[in-house]
PDB file of C-alpha atoms in Angstrom:
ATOM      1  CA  UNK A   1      -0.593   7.022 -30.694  1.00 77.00           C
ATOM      2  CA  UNK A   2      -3.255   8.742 -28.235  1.00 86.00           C
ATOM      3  CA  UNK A   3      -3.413  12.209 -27.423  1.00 86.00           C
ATOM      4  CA  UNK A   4      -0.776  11.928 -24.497  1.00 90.00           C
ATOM      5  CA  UNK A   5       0.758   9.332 -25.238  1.00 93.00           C
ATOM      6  CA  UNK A   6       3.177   8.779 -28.534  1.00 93.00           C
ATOM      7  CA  UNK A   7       3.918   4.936 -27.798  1.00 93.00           C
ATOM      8  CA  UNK A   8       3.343   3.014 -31.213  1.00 92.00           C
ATOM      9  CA  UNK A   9       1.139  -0.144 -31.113  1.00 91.00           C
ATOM     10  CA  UNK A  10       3.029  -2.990 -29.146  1.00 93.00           C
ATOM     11  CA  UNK A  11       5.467  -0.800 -27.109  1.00 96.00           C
ATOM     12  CA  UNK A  12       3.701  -1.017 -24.063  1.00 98.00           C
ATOM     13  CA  UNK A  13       2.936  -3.809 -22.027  1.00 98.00           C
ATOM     14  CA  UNK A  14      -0.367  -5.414 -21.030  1.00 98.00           C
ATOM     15  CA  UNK A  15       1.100  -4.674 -17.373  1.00 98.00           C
ATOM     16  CA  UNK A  16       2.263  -1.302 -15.654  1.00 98.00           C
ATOM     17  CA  UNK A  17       3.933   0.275 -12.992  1.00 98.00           C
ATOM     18  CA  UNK A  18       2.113   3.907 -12.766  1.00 98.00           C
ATOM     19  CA  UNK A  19       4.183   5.901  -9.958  1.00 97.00           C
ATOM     20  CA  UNK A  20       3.066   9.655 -10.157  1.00 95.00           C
ATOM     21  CA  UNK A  21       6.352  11.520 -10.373  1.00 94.00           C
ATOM     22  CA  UNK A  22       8.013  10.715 -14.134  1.00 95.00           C
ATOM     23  CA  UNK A  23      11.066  10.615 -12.380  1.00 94.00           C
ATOM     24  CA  UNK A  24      10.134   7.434 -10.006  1.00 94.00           C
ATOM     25  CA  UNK A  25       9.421   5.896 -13.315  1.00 96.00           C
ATOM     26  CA  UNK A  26      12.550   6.771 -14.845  1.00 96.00           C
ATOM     27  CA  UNK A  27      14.349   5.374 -11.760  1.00 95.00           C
ATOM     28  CA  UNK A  28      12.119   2.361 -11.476  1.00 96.00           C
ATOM     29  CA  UNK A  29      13.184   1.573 -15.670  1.00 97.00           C
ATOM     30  CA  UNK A  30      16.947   2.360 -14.867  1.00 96.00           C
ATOM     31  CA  UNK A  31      17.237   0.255 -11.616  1.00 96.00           C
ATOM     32  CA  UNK A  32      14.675  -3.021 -12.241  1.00 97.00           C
ATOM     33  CA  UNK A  33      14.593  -3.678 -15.852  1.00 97.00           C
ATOM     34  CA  UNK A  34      16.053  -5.442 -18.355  1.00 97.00           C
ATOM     35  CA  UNK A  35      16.933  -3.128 -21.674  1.00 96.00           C
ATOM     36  CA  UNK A  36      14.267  -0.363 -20.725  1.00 97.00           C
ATOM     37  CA  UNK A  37      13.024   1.551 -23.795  1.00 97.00           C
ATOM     38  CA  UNK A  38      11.835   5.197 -23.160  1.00 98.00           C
ATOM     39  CA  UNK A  39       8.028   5.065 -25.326  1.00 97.00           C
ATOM     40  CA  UNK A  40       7.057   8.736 -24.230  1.00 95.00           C
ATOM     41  CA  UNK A  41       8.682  11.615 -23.173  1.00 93.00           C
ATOM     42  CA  UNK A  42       4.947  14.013 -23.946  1.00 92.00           C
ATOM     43  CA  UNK A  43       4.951  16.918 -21.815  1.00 92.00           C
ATOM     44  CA  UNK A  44       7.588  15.191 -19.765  1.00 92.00           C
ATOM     45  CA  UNK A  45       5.952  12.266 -18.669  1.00 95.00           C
ATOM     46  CA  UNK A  46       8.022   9.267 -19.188  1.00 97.00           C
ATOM     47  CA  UNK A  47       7.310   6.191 -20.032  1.00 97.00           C
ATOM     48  CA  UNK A  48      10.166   3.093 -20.387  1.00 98.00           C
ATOM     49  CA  UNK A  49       8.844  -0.725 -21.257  1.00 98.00           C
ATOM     50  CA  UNK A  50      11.876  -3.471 -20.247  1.00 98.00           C
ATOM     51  CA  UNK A  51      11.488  -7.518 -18.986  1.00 97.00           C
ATOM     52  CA  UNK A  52      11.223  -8.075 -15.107  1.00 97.00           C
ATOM     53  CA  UNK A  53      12.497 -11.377 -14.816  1.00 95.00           C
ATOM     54  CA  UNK A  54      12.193 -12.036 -18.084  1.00 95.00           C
ATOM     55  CA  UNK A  55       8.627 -10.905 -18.062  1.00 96.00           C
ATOM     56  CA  UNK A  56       7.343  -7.390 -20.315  1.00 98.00           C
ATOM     57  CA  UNK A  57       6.663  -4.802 -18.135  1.00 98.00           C
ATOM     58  CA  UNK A  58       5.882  -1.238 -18.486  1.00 98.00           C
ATOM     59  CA  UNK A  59       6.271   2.069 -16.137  1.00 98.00           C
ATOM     60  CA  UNK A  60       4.852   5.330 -16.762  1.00 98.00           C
ATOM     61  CA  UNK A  61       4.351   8.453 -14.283  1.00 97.00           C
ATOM     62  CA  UNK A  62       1.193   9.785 -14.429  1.00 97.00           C
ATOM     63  CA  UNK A  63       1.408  13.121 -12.738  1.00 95.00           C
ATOM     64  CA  UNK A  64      -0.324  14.314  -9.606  1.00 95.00           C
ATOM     65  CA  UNK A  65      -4.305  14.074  -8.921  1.00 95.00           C
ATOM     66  CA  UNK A  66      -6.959  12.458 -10.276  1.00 96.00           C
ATOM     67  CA  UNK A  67      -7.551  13.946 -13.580  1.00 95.00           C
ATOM     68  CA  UNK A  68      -4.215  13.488 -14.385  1.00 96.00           C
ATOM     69  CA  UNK A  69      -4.383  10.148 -14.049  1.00 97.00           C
ATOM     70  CA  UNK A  70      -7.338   9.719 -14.893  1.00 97.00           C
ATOM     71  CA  UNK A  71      -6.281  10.528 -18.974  1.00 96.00           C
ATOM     72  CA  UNK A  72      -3.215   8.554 -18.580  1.00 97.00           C
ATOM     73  CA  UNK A  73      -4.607   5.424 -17.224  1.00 98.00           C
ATOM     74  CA  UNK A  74      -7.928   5.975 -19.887  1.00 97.00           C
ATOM     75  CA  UNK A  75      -5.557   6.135 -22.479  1.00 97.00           C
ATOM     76  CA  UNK A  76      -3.520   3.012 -21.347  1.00 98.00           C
ATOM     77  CA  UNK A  77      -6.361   0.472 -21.091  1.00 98.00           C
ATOM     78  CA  UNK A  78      -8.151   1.657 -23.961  1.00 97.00           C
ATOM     79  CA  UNK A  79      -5.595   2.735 -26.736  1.00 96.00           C
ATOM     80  CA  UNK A  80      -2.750   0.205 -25.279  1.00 97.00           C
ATOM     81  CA  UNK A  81      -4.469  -2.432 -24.213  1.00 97.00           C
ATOM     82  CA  UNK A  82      -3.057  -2.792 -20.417  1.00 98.00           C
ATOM     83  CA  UNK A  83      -5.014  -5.199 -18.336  1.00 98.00           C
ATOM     84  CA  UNK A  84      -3.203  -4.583 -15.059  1.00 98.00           C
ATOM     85  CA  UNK A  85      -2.205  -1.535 -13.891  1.00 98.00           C
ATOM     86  CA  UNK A  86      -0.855  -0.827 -10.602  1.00 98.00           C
ATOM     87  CA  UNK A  87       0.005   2.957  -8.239  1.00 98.00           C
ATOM     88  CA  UNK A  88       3.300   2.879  -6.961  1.00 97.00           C
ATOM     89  CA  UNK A  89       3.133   6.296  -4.709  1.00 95.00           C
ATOM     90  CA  UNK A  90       3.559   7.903  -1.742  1.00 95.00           C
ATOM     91  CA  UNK A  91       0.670   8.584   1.067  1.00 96.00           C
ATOM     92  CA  UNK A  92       0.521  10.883   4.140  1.00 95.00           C
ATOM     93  CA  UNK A  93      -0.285   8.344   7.615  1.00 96.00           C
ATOM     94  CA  UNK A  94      -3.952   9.048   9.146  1.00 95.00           C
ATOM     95  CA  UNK A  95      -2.989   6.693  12.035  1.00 95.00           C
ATOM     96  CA  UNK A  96      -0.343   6.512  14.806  1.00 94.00           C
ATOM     97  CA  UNK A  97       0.645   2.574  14.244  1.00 95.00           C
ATOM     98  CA  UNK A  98       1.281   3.868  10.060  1.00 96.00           C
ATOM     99  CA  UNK A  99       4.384   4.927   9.926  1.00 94.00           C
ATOM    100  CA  UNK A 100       6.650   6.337   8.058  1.00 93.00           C
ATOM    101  CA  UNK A 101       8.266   4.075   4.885  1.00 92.00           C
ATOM    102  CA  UNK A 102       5.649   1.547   5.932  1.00 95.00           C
ATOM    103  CA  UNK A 103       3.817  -0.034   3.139  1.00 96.00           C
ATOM    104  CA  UNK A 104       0.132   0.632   2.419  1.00 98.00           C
ATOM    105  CA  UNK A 105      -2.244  -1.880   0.295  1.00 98.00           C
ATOM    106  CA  UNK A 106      -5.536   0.018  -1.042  1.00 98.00           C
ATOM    107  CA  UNK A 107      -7.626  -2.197  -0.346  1.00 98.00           C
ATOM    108  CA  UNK A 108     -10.895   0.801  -0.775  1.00 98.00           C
ATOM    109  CA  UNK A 109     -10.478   3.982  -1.672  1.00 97.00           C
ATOM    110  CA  UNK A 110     -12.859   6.750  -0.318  1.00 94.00           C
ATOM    111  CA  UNK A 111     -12.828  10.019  -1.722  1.00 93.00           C
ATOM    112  CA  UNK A 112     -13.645  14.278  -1.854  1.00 91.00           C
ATOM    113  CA  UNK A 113     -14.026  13.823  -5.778  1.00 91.00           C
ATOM    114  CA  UNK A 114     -17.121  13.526  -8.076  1.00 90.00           C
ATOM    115  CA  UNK A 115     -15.561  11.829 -10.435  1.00 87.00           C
ATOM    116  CA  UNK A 116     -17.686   8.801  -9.345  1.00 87.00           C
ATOM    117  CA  UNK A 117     -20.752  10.701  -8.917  1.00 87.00           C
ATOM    118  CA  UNK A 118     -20.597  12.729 -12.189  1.00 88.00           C
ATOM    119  CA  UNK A 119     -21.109   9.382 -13.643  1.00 88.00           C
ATOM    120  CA  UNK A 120     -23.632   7.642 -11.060  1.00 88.00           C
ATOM    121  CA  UNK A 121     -25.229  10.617  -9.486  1.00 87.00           C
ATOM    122  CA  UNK A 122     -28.113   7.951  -7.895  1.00 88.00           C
ATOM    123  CA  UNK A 123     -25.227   5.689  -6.335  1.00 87.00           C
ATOM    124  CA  UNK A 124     -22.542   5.457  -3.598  1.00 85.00           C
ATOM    125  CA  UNK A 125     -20.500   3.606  -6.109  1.00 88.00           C
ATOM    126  CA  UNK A 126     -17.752   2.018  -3.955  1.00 90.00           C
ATOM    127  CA  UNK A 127     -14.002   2.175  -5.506  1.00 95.00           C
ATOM    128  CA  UNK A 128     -12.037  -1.258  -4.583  1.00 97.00           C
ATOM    129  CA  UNK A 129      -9.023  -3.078  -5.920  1.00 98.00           C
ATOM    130  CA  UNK A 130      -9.256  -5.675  -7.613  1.00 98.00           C
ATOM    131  CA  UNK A 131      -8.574  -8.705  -4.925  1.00 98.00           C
ATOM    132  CA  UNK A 132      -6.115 -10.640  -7.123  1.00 97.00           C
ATOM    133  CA  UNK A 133      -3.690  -8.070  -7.295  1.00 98.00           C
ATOM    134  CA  UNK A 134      -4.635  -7.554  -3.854  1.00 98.00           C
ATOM    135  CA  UNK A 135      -4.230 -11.024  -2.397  1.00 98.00           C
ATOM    136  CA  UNK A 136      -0.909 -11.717  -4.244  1.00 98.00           C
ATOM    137  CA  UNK A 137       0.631  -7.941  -3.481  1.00 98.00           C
ATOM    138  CA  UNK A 138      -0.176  -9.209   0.184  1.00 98.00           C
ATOM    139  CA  UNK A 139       1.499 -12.253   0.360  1.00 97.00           C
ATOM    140  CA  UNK A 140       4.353 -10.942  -1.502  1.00 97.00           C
ATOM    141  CA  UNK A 141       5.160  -8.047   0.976  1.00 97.00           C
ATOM    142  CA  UNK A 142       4.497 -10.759   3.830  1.00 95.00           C
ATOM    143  CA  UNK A 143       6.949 -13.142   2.165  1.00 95.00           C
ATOM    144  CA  UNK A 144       9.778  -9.977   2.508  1.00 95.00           C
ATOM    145  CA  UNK A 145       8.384  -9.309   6.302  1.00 94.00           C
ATOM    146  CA  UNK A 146       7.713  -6.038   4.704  1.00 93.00           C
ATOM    147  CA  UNK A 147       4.502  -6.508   7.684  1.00 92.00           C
ATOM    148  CA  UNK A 148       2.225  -4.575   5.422  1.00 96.00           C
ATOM    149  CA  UNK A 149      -0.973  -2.668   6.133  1.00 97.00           C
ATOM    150  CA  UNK A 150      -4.358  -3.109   4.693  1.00 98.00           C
ATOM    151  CA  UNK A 151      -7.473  -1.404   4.049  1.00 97.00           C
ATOM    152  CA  UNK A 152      -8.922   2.393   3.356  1.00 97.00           C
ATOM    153  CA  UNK A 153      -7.035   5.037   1.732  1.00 97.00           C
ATOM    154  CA  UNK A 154      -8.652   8.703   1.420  1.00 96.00           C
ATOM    155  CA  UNK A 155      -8.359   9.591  -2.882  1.00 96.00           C
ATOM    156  CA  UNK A 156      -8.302  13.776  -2.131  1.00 93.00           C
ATOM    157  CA  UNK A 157      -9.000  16.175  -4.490  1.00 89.00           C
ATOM    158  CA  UNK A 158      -7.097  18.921  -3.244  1.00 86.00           C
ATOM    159  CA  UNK A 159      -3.448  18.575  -1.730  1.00 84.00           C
ATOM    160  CA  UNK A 160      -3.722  21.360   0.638  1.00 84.00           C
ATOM    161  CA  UNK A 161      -7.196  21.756   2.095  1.00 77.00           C
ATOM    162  CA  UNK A 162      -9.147  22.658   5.530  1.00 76.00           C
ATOM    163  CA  UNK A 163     -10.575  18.756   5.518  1.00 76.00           C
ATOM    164  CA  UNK A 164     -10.577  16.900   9.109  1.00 79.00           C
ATOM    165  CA  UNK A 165      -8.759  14.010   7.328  1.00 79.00           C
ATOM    166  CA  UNK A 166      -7.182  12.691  10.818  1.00 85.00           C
ATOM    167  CA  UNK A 167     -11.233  12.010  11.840  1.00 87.00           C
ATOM    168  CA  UNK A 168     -11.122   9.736   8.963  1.00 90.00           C
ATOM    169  CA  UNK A 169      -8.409   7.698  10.535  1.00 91.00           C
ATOM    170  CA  UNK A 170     -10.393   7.140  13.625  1.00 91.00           C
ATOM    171  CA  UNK A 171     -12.452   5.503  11.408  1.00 93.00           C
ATOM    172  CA  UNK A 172      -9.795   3.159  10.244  1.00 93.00           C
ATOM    173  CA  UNK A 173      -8.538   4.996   7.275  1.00 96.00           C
ATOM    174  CA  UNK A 174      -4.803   4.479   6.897  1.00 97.00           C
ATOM    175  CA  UNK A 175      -4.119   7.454   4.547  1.00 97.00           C
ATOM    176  CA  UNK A 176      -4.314  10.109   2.246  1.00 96.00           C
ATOM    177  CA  UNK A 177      -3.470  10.473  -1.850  1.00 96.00           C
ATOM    178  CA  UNK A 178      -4.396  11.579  -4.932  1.00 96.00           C
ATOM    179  CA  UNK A 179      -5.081   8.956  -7.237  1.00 97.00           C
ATOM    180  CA  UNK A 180      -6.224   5.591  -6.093  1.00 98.00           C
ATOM    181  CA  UNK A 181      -9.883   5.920  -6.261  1.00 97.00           C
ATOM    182  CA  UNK A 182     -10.070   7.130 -10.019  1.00 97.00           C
ATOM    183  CA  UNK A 183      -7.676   3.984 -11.037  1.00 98.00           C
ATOM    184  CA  UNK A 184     -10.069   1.987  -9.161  1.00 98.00           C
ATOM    185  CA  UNK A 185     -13.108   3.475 -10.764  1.00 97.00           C
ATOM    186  CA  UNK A 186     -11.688   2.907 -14.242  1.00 97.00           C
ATOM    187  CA  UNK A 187     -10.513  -0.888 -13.256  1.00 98.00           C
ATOM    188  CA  UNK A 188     -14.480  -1.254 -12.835  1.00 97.00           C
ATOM    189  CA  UNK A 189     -15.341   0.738 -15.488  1.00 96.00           C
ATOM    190  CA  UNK A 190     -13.310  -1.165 -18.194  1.00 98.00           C
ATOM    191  CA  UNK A 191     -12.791  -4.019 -16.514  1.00 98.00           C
ATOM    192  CA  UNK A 192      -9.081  -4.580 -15.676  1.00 98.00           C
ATOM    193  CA  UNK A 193      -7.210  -5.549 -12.891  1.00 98.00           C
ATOM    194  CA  UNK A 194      -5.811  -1.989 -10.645  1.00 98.00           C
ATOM    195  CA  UNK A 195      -4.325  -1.585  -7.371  1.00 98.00           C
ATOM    196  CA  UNK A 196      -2.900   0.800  -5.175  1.00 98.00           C
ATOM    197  CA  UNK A 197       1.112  -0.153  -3.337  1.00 98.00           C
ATOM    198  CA  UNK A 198       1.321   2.800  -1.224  1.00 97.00           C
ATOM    199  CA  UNK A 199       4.703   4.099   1.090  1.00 96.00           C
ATOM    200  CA  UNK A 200       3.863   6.260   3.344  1.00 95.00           C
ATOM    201  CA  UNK A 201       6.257   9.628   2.882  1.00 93.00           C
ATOM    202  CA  UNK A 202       4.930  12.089   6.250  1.00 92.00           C
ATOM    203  CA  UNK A 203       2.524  11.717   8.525  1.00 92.00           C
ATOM    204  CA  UNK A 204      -0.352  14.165   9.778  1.00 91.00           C
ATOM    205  CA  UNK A 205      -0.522  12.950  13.143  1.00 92.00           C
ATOM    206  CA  UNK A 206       3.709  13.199  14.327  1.00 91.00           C
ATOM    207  CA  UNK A 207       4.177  15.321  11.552  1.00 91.00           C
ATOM    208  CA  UNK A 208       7.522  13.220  10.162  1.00 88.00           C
ATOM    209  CA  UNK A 209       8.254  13.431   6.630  1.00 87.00           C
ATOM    210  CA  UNK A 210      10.629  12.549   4.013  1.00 84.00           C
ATOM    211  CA  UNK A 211      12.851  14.252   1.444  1.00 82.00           C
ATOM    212  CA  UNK A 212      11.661  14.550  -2.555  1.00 75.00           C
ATOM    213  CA  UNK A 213      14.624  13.128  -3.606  1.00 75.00           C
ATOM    214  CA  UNK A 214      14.144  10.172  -0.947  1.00 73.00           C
ATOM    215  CA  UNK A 215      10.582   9.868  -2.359  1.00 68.00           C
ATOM    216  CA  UNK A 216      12.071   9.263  -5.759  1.00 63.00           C
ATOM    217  CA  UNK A 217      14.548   7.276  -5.379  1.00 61.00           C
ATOM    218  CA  UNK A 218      14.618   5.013  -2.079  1.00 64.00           C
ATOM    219  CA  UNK A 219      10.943   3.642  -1.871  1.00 86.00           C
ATOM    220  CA  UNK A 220      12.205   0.323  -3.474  1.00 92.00           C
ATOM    221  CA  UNK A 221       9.859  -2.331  -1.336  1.00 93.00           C
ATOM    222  CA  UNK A 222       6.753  -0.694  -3.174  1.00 95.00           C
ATOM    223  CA  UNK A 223       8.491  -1.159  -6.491  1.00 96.00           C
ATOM    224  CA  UNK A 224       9.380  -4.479  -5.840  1.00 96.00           C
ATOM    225  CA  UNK A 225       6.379  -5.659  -4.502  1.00 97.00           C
ATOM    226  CA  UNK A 226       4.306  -4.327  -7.487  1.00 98.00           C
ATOM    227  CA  UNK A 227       6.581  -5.613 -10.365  1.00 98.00           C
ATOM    228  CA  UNK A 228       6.284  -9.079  -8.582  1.00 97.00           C
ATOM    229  CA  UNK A 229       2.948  -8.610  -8.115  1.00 98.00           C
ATOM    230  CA  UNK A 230       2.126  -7.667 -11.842  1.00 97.00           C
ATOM    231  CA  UNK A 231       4.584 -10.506 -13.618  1.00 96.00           C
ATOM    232  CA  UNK A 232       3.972 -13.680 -11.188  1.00 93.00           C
ATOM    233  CA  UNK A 233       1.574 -15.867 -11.585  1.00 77.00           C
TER     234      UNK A 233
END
């Protein structure tokens, strides 16, 4: 076990679904694998492991932010051995032609954190998936005409803040989250595979938005796309 995590040795996969909210997870578990096994329930943050397709495959919310995921995904490569581990979240649109429920591919994440510069203080150390996982989410949302969007995501700090994110988008940014630069940074850092599947829940330029419970539980192309991306090939 790790300090967060009570999973024995060999109950997680080498490959994982991280959605932030515990309860994605828990629907993810319930509604696309086979036999899911709950491996940790520590301070509510569940964690199932199941066979997509015949294939092992975890799924494990990691709360909101970037420290939070920071520990969980730290913990995951380095106690549990997971080579690929892909974001299955939600993002607010920087950009009139991203919509709402459209899908979002990381391809970069930029970000208000020093998380990165704590570490390299004398670099502009850029955080970018890695193009496998990239390449293969790609054609696999193409393949569903899922038509989905690629490049910059903002990795914020603070939910609710004063920053002119929307001048970001005029700079091609497609959206804001949480977590996508720090699972980018520790893909580099230990040298696994990450990426960030993104739907986009509201938008700060028409100010549209969806429900929590329709965040939970009806985002099912991001899900999709990221177990298939994870377990083929």
């Amino acid at each position: 076990m790790s300090i967060h995590i009570e999973a024995q040795p060999g109950e997680i996969a080498d490959k994982i679904l991280l959605p932030g909210d515990p309860l994605r997870a828990k629907f993810i578990a319930e509604n696309f694998l086979e036999s899911p096994k709950l491996f940790n329930n520590v301070r509510g943050m569940l964690g199932f492991t199941g066979k997509y397709k015949g294939e092992p495959v975890s799924v494990m919310g990691t709360g909101m932010g970037i420290p939070s995921i920071s520990i969980y995904a730290h913990e995951l490569i380095n106690d549990y051995g997971v080579k690929k581990l892909v974001r299955v979240g939600t993002a607010g649109s920087l950009r009139a032609d991203v919509g709402i429920r459209d899908l979002v591919l990381a391809q970069a994440a930029a970000t208000t954190s020093a998380i990165v510069r704590n570490d390299w203080p004398m670099f502009d150390f850029p955080q970018i998936a890695d193009f496998g996982l990239l390449d293969k989410a790609y054609h696999i949302a193409s393949e569903l005409n899922l038509k989905p969007h690629v490049g910059n995501v903002l990795s914020a700090d603070l939910f609710y803040n004063d920053l002119p994110a929307l001048e970001l988008g005029k700079l091609g940014v497609l959206a804001v989250e949480m977590e996508a630069a720090a699972l980018y940074y520790l893909g580099a850092k230990f040298g696994v595979q990450t990426l960030a599947i993104l739907t986009i829940s509201d938008s700060l330029v028409t100010h549209e938005s969806t429900s929590s419970e329709e965040r939970q539980k009806t985002f099912t192309d991001m899900m999709e796309v990221g177990l298939r991306t994870i377990t083929e090939g």
